[in-house]
């Protein structure tokens, strides 16, 4: 009997051996998580942040560069014999903050580095750099943030800041990590994938005390950081600076385009802010201030502010009507103010019968009322309602070919499309009730439901300057990998209106400057400027002053649209600014800039 | 036939070979456990634990030869005196020793230091063997229960007093030996049952889950045995004691265990409760072994052990190095070697005609088994962390030499078994 107990004991021995074998098999062979856990223990990923691409102006001047900042990281296990008070004094935090941060780091990992203080500027860093050796457990992570050579162009350049949780979730390719910087607006956002470069990674092995023990697998997974591509913008720094100077203290926008390429020479949204405010550690504080400004400096007016086009639209109407064949350059229409009001005066009394050029020069409302009626009411249908629909949709197609009514596709985020109504629009607006031309005639003079944004106006000006085509306006003329702009910006877009008709429009616009009523402020010695005023009604507030112009008349180099909100007639503020910009750009240092004091004074009544 | 020739012929070479393989595999892994990538030292450098272990192995061989050379009857003759000497040493240690890791168990004489508690294992085995093998011993007789209890529990109590509860637990294994010698299994069953109730008391969150099954089972048992008043009383008594025990566990746990011991048990029940504190050792040990995979990371290529994530890597947690660097295959070799040794020793014990030798043989087997089970069990998260070495593997002279003595006395007795007639 006792001998059999010997077998029981042996069975227990074998039982334990089998239990261990199974347990070991499941730990070692079946369960892979321990391998990962072992790697996670020793591998410390060190990130080498890439150098973000620079942004140059069209003449190679640096607009946006990088500056060094430092993130201070803490490794909790290495905090030994620590003089907390001295440390806090050096880096400028309180002991309570210190404790909170250290506890937070400990909760993440004792042996891995966590962020302690972020974005320490070079100046602050130099204050305690020499003493940092005394404090074990702290590591510096050099990074870069943006620095700006000139305090200009902030809305177009945009800014970078830490990636949001939402953006991280959207990043399905897992390029970004939490804490990375990402372009949030402007060029920084639009060209993010070119500018950001490639993060370098080094996998270091660390022991339990966080002491480095070499490279993981001899560095076979390590990569070097690849700097981002630099971009050369189309902006002319001198012109941009001057344009911003002229817009100081005003609300509105300026867009200047080189017609032959579609390159934006200057783009101003006023009021604006110093781009340096949104860089570095004061970001959150400054962002709050800018965001709460009632004048909305972050609202990028040239792309986002929609205005009624006003009288400038009469040029568009002429071109469309000519192409459609409903008028000729010699058609005359009487200034019949029973149809619609007009600004009659000595040169354009009631009842005058103007030809097209004269009508544009004098901005005759009844003339264009009748032109538009010929366009919309073509009598192809018996019903005046159905007829108006067909006419309006034909008109809408033409207008949209000029780049109105939809975003142009500029290389900045947030561009709005404005509105060019079609028959569906009015069907919706009238909720099934009938409508005809007499309901929508305000469109003829650029009022009514039409909405355009300043960039579209500038593009239209460039189109006229080019006599019929345009390149989509853009802000980047070269990305350093290809030396070219994005391909879509090298495609010519035609309006579908013959260039011969554009010559008539050009002549009219030249006439406006030469002998128009108040437009002398855009007139320049030696340079033939072509332009058109637009005064956008803005009841009950003062009108917006709008002006478009290009110059010289032949082989134009610059086309501008200027919006000055609540500044009254287009012939005043906007015309003067247009003239100054054109002169500044074409004559550089020999410009006389006669109206500069007038503009800077800012009193346009 | 000369005496030495006879000895060599009668030695159990299977045991010696298994012993040798374990010791060799052990020292190779101690070298790996201590190996530092930056400062490569020679295997035989004495500044290195691997080198020191080589010295201990040399000493162990000398000790083994001495054990085999002396007259085997001396172990019977000197059993009690040896036991008494080591009990005295245990007391001496308590008085004079410095505290290391919360325990006063090291005796220092000049540059040498050793741990008497390691040696009390074979001393107790000898004394127990001698007592049980005396002609008028009768299992269950009050006087004999008292003396066997005294022999086993005196060293256990003294070692607990030193603060080394882990080593003291080894002495519980002598119950298995007594079981083999005819002790009623009730003691064993009660022991296992108490352990289960203890664990349940810690695991069960709501008393209802414990009460309900106990009450239902007792109720059913009473119902089916309703004809016998005596049985009904027994079942009710059993049920009441189980529930009483269940409720006293919490009290015992809080009051009799040291905080670090409580932690080790709680961590076993839920290893993720405190991964950076009490659970660290087990977590890192499991990561080390688990990351070894089927074939391991390769000799000297373990990261968990090389970079000190595993504590006590050359002593109590030496199995981690094997698991990590040699994988499942290496671990299985260790388990198979150990199990083979345990079974071989059991067979040797069974073939003894002399009860003294058989009882001693079972003592050797169960002591080794306990170390094997608890040590490897703790590294793979099946047992609480109890600081006892893995025989032949863990670095340490006291441990290696005491296990060598333990095994080779048995071999000496076995080699001479033919000269002794059964009692």
Short mmCIF file of C-alpha atoms in Angstrom, two decimals, chain A residues 14 67 91 161 325 430 546 570:
data_model
loop_
_atom_site.label_atom_id
_atom_site.label_comp_id
_atom_site.label_asym_id
_atom_site.label_seq_id
_atom_site.Cartn_x
_atom_site.Cartn_y
_atom_site.Cartn_z
CA UNK A 14 5.03 14.43 -13.55
CA UNK A 67 14.22 78.75 -35.63
CA UNK A 91 13.53 76.92 -15.68
CA UNK A 161 0.85 74.33 -34.51
CA UNK A 325 -24.35 88.51 -80.46
CA UNK A 430 -39.57 82.10 -55.54
CA UNK A 546 -13.83 98.82 -55.12
CA UNK A 570 -14.56 103.26 -55.79
#
